[in-house]
PDB file of C-alpha atoms in Angstrom:
ATOM      1  CA  UNK A   1     -17.285  13.097   7.558  1.00  0.00           C
ATOM      2  CA  UNK A   2     -17.831  13.408   3.819  1.00  0.00           C
ATOM      3  CA  UNK A   3     -15.312  11.863   1.433  1.00  0.00           C
ATOM      4  CA  UNK A   4     -14.204  15.208  -0.069  1.00  0.00           C
ATOM      5  CA  UNK A   5     -13.620  16.607   3.421  1.00  0.00           C
ATOM      6  CA  UNK A   6     -11.432  13.622   4.245  1.00  0.00           C
ATOM      7  CA  UNK A   7      -9.449  14.152   1.022  1.00  0.00           C
ATOM      8  CA  UNK A   8      -8.932  17.811   1.851  1.00  0.00           C
ATOM      9  CA  UNK A   9      -7.450  16.925   5.254  1.00  0.00           C
ATOM     10  CA  UNK A  10      -4.726  14.585   3.946  1.00  0.00           C
ATOM     11  CA  UNK A  11      -2.092  17.280   3.352  1.00  0.00           C
ATOM     12  CA  UNK A  12      -2.499  18.854   6.785  1.00  0.00           C
ATOM     13  CA  UNK A  13      -2.228  15.425   8.372  1.00  0.00           C
ATOM     14  CA  UNK A  14       0.864  14.167   6.550  1.00  0.00           C
ATOM     15  CA  UNK A  15       2.709  17.467   6.898  1.00  0.00           C
ATOM     16  CA  UNK A  16       2.104  17.659  10.655  1.00  0.00           C
ATOM     17  CA  UNK A  17       5.364  17.417  12.655  1.00  0.00           C
ATOM     18  CA  UNK A  18       3.883  14.845  15.064  1.00  0.00           C
ATOM     19  CA  UNK A  19       2.867  12.689  12.107  1.00  0.00           C
ATOM     20  CA  UNK A  20       6.333  13.003  10.581  1.00  0.00           C
ATOM     21  CA  UNK A  21       7.985  12.043  13.890  1.00  0.00           C
ATOM     22  CA  UNK A  22       6.405   8.614  13.253  1.00  0.00           C
ATOM     23  CA  UNK A  23       5.996   7.644  16.885  1.00  0.00           C
ATOM     24  CA  UNK A  24       2.819   7.394  18.888  1.00  0.00           C
ATOM     25  CA  UNK A  25       2.202   8.017  22.567  1.00  0.00           C
ATOM     26  CA  UNK A  26       3.379   4.499  23.410  1.00  0.00           C
ATOM     27  CA  UNK A  27       6.332   4.866  21.003  1.00  0.00           C
ATOM     28  CA  UNK A  28       4.641   2.586  18.471  1.00  0.00           C
ATOM     29  CA  UNK A  29       5.511   2.924  14.792  1.00  0.00           C
ATOM     30  CA  UNK A  30       2.741   4.598  12.876  1.00  0.00           C
ATOM     31  CA  UNK A  31       1.001   2.876  10.022  1.00  0.00           C
ATOM     32  CA  UNK A  32      -2.151   4.435   8.623  1.00  0.00           C
ATOM     33  CA  UNK A  33      -5.099   3.433   6.483  1.00  0.00           C
ATOM     34  CA  UNK A  34      -7.173   5.752   4.337  1.00  0.00           C
ATOM     35  CA  UNK A  35     -10.170   3.649   3.382  1.00  0.00           C
ATOM     36  CA  UNK A  36     -12.632   4.700   0.718  1.00  0.00           C
ATOM     37  CA  UNK A  37     -15.398   3.380  -1.473  1.00  0.00           C
ATOM     38  CA  UNK A  38     -14.010   1.564  -4.533  1.00  0.00           C
ATOM     39  CA  UNK A  39     -16.079   3.829  -6.794  1.00  0.00           C
ATOM     40  CA  UNK A  40     -13.877   6.725  -5.584  1.00  0.00           C
ATOM     41  CA  UNK A  41     -10.665   5.135  -6.910  1.00  0.00           C
ATOM     42  CA  UNK A  42     -10.126   7.694  -9.667  1.00  0.00           C
ATOM     43  CA  UNK A  43     -10.582  10.572  -7.220  1.00  0.00           C
ATOM     44  CA  UNK A  44      -7.978   8.963  -4.934  1.00  0.00           C
ATOM     45  CA  UNK A  45      -5.524   8.643  -7.824  1.00  0.00           C
ATOM     46  CA  UNK A  46      -6.037  12.289  -8.740  1.00  0.00           C
ATOM     47  CA  UNK A  47      -5.604  13.385  -5.115  1.00  0.00           C
ATOM     48  CA  UNK A  48      -2.361  11.424  -4.740  1.00  0.00           C
ATOM     49  CA  UNK A  49      -1.004  12.999  -7.948  1.00  0.00           C
ATOM     50  CA  UNK A  50      -1.923  16.445  -6.626  1.00  0.00           C
ATOM     51  CA  UNK A  51      -0.312  15.753  -3.238  1.00  0.00           C
ATOM     52  CA  UNK A  52       2.899  14.572  -4.885  1.00  0.00           C
ATOM     53  CA  UNK A  53       2.934  17.659  -7.103  1.00  0.00           C
ATOM     54  CA  UNK A  54       2.320  19.909  -4.081  1.00  0.00           C
ATOM     55  CA  UNK A  55       5.109  18.242  -2.127  1.00  0.00           C
ATOM     56  CA  UNK A  56       8.384  20.184  -2.087  1.00  0.00           C
ATOM     57  CA  UNK A  57      10.771  17.910  -0.166  1.00  0.00           C
ATOM     58  CA  UNK A  58      13.270  20.641   0.727  1.00  0.00           C
ATOM     59  CA  UNK A  59      10.665  23.101   1.979  1.00  0.00           C
ATOM     60  CA  UNK A  60       8.301  20.528   3.509  1.00  0.00           C
ATOM     61  CA  UNK A  61      10.969  18.409   5.193  1.00  0.00           C
ATOM     62  CA  UNK A  62       9.591  15.161   3.727  1.00  0.00           C
ATOM     63  CA  UNK A  63       9.099  13.454   0.399  1.00  0.00           C
ATOM     64  CA  UNK A  64       6.000  11.523  -0.630  1.00  0.00           C
ATOM     65  CA  UNK A  65       7.057   8.174  -2.066  1.00  0.00           C
ATOM     66  CA  UNK A  66       4.273   6.211  -3.752  1.00  0.00           C
ATOM     67  CA  UNK A  67       4.419   2.483  -4.296  1.00  0.00           C
ATOM     68  CA  UNK A  68       1.672   1.229  -6.573  1.00  0.00           C
ATOM     69  CA  UNK A  69       1.648  -2.465  -5.696  1.00  0.00           C
ATOM     70  CA  UNK A  70       0.287  -3.462  -9.105  1.00  0.00           C
ATOM     71  CA  UNK A  71       2.963  -1.558 -11.018  1.00  0.00           C
ATOM     72  CA  UNK A  72       5.610  -2.961  -8.688  1.00  0.00           C
ATOM     73  CA  UNK A  73       4.509  -6.542  -9.304  1.00  0.00           C
ATOM     74  CA  UNK A  74       4.441  -6.048 -13.084  1.00  0.00           C
ATOM     75  CA  UNK A  75       7.942  -4.550 -12.907  1.00  0.00           C
ATOM     76  CA  UNK A  76       9.251  -7.474 -10.824  1.00  0.00           C
ATOM     77  CA  UNK A  77       7.658 -10.003 -13.193  1.00  0.00           C
ATOM     78  CA  UNK A  78       9.219  -8.241 -16.197  1.00  0.00           C
ATOM     79  CA  UNK A  79      12.656  -8.027 -14.561  1.00  0.00           C
ATOM     80  CA  UNK A  80      12.597 -11.746 -13.771  1.00  0.00           C
ATOM     81  CA  UNK A  81      11.403 -12.640 -17.291  1.00  0.00           C
ATOM     82  CA  UNK A  82       8.211 -14.005 -15.800  1.00  0.00           C
ATOM     83  CA  UNK A  83       5.452 -11.803 -17.241  1.00  0.00           C
ATOM     84  CA  UNK A  84       4.933 -13.726 -20.505  1.00  0.00           C
ATOM     85  CA  UNK A  85       5.083 -16.992 -18.562  1.00  0.00           C
ATOM     86  CA  UNK A  86       2.305 -15.726 -16.313  1.00  0.00           C
ATOM     87  CA  UNK A  87       0.109 -15.006 -19.319  1.00  0.00           C
ATOM     88  CA  UNK A  88       0.704 -18.538 -20.612  1.00  0.00           C
ATOM     89  CA  UNK A  89       0.132 -20.048 -17.148  1.00  0.00           C
ATOM     90  CA  UNK A  90      -3.287 -18.428 -16.918  1.00  0.00           C
ATOM     91  CA  UNK A  91      -4.256 -19.477 -20.450  1.00  0.00           C
ATOM     92  CA  UNK A  92      -2.961 -23.061 -20.176  1.00  0.00           C
ATOM     93  CA  UNK A  93      -3.203 -23.964 -16.490  1.00  0.00           C
ATOM     94  CA  UNK A  94      -5.774 -21.604 -15.031  1.00  0.00           C
ATOM     95  CA  UNK A  95      -5.964 -18.894 -12.430  1.00  0.00           C
ATOM     96  CA  UNK A  96      -5.246 -21.096  -9.398  1.00  0.00           C
ATOM     97  CA  UNK A  97      -1.951 -22.274 -10.903  1.00  0.00           C
ATOM     98  CA  UNK A  98      -1.040 -18.691 -11.825  1.00  0.00           C
ATOM     99  CA  UNK A  99      -1.833 -17.513  -8.298  1.00  0.00           C
ATOM    100  CA  UNK A 100       0.456 -20.153  -6.759  1.00  0.00           C
ATOM    101  CA  UNK A 101       3.249 -19.451  -9.252  1.00  0.00           C
ATOM    102  CA  UNK A 102       3.175 -15.681  -8.691  1.00  0.00           C
ATOM    103  CA  UNK A 103       2.963 -16.094  -4.907  1.00  0.00           C
ATOM    104  CA  UNK A 104       6.013 -18.347  -4.984  1.00  0.00           C
ATOM    105  CA  UNK A 105       8.005 -16.114  -7.356  1.00  0.00           C
ATOM    106  CA  UNK A 106       7.274 -12.989  -5.301  1.00  0.00           C
ATOM    107  CA  UNK A 107       8.080 -14.922  -2.106  1.00  0.00           C
ATOM    108  CA  UNK A 108       4.931 -13.503  -0.547  1.00  0.00           C
ATOM    109  CA  UNK A 109       4.984 -15.984   2.321  1.00  0.00           C
ATOM    110  CA  UNK A 110       8.736 -15.706   3.016  1.00  0.00           C
ATOM    111  CA  UNK A 111      10.820 -13.333   5.101  1.00  0.00           C
ATOM    112  CA  UNK A 112      12.488 -12.105   1.905  1.00  0.00           C
ATOM    113  CA  UNK A 113       9.191 -11.012   0.332  1.00  0.00           C
ATOM    114  CA  UNK A 114      10.173  -9.253  -2.914  1.00  0.00           C
ATOM    115  CA  UNK A 115       7.570  -6.509  -2.579  1.00  0.00           C
ATOM    116  CA  UNK A 116       8.512  -5.644   0.989  1.00  0.00           C
ATOM    117  CA  UNK A 117      12.232  -5.831   0.172  1.00  0.00           C
ATOM    118  CA  UNK A 118      11.802  -3.472  -2.762  1.00  0.00           C
ATOM    119  CA  UNK A 119       9.859  -0.964  -0.681  1.00  0.00           C
ATOM    120  CA  UNK A 120      12.277  -1.025   2.254  1.00  0.00           C
ATOM    121  CA  UNK A 121      15.332  -0.849   0.007  1.00  0.00           C
ATOM    122  CA  UNK A 122      14.191   2.284  -1.812  1.00  0.00           C
ATOM    123  CA  UNK A 123      12.934   4.656   0.862  1.00  0.00           C
ATOM    124  CA  UNK A 124      14.860   7.840   1.550  1.00  0.00           C
ATOM    125  CA  UNK A 125      14.967   9.330   5.021  1.00  0.00           C
ATOM    126  CA  UNK A 126      12.234  11.864   5.745  1.00  0.00           C
ATOM    127  CA  UNK A 127       9.709  10.136   3.504  1.00  0.00           C
ATOM    128  CA  UNK A 128       6.019   9.483   3.784  1.00  0.00           C
ATOM    129  CA  UNK A 129       5.193   6.218   2.020  1.00  0.00           C
ATOM    130  CA  UNK A 130       1.925   5.865   0.134  1.00  0.00           C
ATOM    131  CA  UNK A 131       0.859   2.313  -0.735  1.00  0.00           C
ATOM    132  CA  UNK A 132      -1.606   2.285  -3.617  1.00  0.00           C
ATOM    133  CA  UNK A 133      -2.909  -0.234  -6.133  1.00  0.00           C
ATOM    134  CA  UNK A 134      -4.265  -2.525  -3.418  1.00  0.00           C
ATOM    135  CA  UNK A 135      -7.427  -3.361  -5.344  1.00  0.00           C
ATOM    136  CA  UNK A 136      -5.545  -3.940  -8.603  1.00  0.00           C
ATOM    137  CA  UNK A 137      -3.353  -6.693  -7.127  1.00  0.00           C
ATOM    138  CA  UNK A 138      -6.120  -8.765  -5.587  1.00  0.00           C
ATOM    139  CA  UNK A 139      -6.059 -11.786  -5.204  1.00  0.00           C
ATOM    140  CA  UNK A 140      -2.294 -12.077  -5.647  1.00  0.00           C
ATOM    141  CA  UNK A 141      -1.346  -9.737  -2.845  1.00  0.00           C
ATOM    142  CA  UNK A 142      -3.357  -9.171   0.301  1.00  0.00           C
ATOM    143  CA  UNK A 143      -3.100  -5.803   2.002  1.00  0.00           C
ATOM    144  CA  UNK A 144      -2.837  -7.174   5.537  1.00  0.00           C
ATOM    145  CA  UNK A 145       0.132  -9.361   4.526  1.00  0.00           C
ATOM    146  CA  UNK A 146       2.030  -6.409   3.085  1.00  0.00           C
ATOM    147  CA  UNK A 147       1.292  -4.252   6.124  1.00  0.00           C
ATOM    148  CA  UNK A 148       2.241  -6.992   8.589  1.00  0.00           C
ATOM    149  CA  UNK A 149       5.491  -7.745   6.775  1.00  0.00           C
ATOM    150  CA  UNK A 150       6.389  -4.071   6.374  1.00  0.00           C
ATOM    151  CA  UNK A 151       5.651  -3.382  10.030  1.00  0.00           C
ATOM    152  CA  UNK A 152       8.357  -5.878  11.007  1.00  0.00           C
ATOM    153  CA  UNK A 153      11.116  -4.203   8.972  1.00  0.00           C
ATOM    154  CA  UNK A 154      10.167  -0.570   8.361  1.00  0.00           C
ATOM    155  CA  UNK A 155       9.936   1.763  11.315  1.00  0.00           C
ATOM    156  CA  UNK A 156      11.670   4.966  10.250  1.00  0.00           C
ATOM    157  CA  UNK A 157       8.936   6.603   8.150  1.00  0.00           C
ATOM    158  CA  UNK A 158       5.139   6.756   8.278  1.00  0.00           C
ATOM    159  CA  UNK A 159       3.276   4.459   5.893  1.00  0.00           C
ATOM    160  CA  UNK A 160      -0.190   5.213   4.521  1.00  0.00           C
ATOM    161  CA  UNK A 161      -2.153   2.522   2.716  1.00  0.00           C
ATOM    162  CA  UNK A 162      -4.949   3.781   0.473  1.00  0.00           C
ATOM    163  CA  UNK A 163      -7.534   1.029   0.761  1.00  0.00           C
ATOM    164  CA  UNK A 164     -10.522   0.554  -1.569  1.00  0.00           C
ATOM    165  CA  UNK A 165     -12.886  -0.940   0.947  1.00  0.00           C
ATOM    166  CA  UNK A 166     -13.540  -0.786   4.649  1.00  0.00           C
ATOM    167  CA  UNK A 167     -11.228  -0.835   7.606  1.00  0.00           C
ATOM    168  CA  UNK A 168     -12.827  -0.879  11.039  1.00  0.00           C
ATOM    169  CA  UNK A 169      -9.659  -0.600  13.090  1.00  0.00           C
ATOM    170  CA  UNK A 170      -9.188  -4.354  13.278  1.00  0.00           C
ATOM    171  CA  UNK A 171      -9.991  -5.960   9.964  1.00  0.00           C
ATOM    172  CA  UNK A 172      -9.893  -5.058   6.307  1.00  0.00           C
ATOM    173  CA  UNK A 173     -12.709  -5.718   3.848  1.00  0.00           C
ATOM    174  CA  UNK A 174     -11.562  -5.226   0.269  1.00  0.00           C
ATOM    175  CA  UNK A 175     -14.217  -3.557  -1.897  1.00  0.00           C
ATOM    176  CA  UNK A 176     -16.418  -3.720   1.210  1.00  0.00           C
ATOM    177  CA  UNK A 177     -17.240  -7.362   0.451  1.00  0.00           C
ATOM    178  CA  UNK A 178     -14.073  -9.507   0.603  1.00  0.00           C
ATOM    179  CA  UNK A 179     -12.503 -10.281   3.953  1.00  0.00           C
ATOM    180  CA  UNK A 180      -8.870  -9.318   3.471  1.00  0.00           C
ATOM    181  CA  UNK A 181      -7.638 -10.193   6.946  1.00  0.00           C
ATOM    182  CA  UNK A 182      -6.955  -8.688  10.319  1.00  0.00           C
ATOM    183  CA  UNK A 183      -4.552  -5.850  10.837  1.00  0.00           C
ATOM    184  CA  UNK A 184      -4.573  -4.230  14.273  1.00  0.00           C
ATOM    185  CA  UNK A 185      -1.538  -1.964  14.151  1.00  0.00           C
ATOM    186  CA  UNK A 186      -2.775   0.779  11.826  1.00  0.00           C
ATOM    187  CA  UNK A 187      -4.478   4.037  12.672  1.00  0.00           C
ATOM    188  CA  UNK A 188      -6.988   5.933  10.568  1.00  0.00           C
ATOM    189  CA  UNK A 189      -5.241   8.645   8.590  1.00  0.00           C
ATOM    190  CA  UNK A 190      -8.262  10.926   8.878  1.00  0.00           C
ATOM    191  CA  UNK A 191     -10.794  10.407  11.644  1.00  0.00           C
TER     192      UNK A 191
END
């Protein structure tokens, strides 16, 4: 299926009552991936803006909530007074040191992961969650880690990750070249 055809099918899919019920045949929680070529990033951003503008929560029965992972991380770093330190860390100590410092500050390997906690703590009922900015946060945040951690604590709304790369139903390949990790629990948003 062509990329534009897949884009055009997003609204029908996310507004479908079975999709919104968020349970599969085996009662599994539904997580979805919409993968795309990285060169189509700007088209994805425009489509997400259009979908959010089209969305009328009262009439549609759901609200699209977008979490841009990059913007979220910048906001967390600013709130903690860490953003300027990160700039200095990269200049003075290098990227590897910065990576470790940000990973530790965001608690990316802990149960109280700051990104996951922020997402879970701010989702209204009857939402459809869009995760964006996956490519912008590499290498600090890996998509499969976010999805795995979210899957453990968020089961009341559908989650759609917009992924600039390839997802074959088992593993993610960021930008189509970087192995991002295995994630078996998601379904394709559009077949």
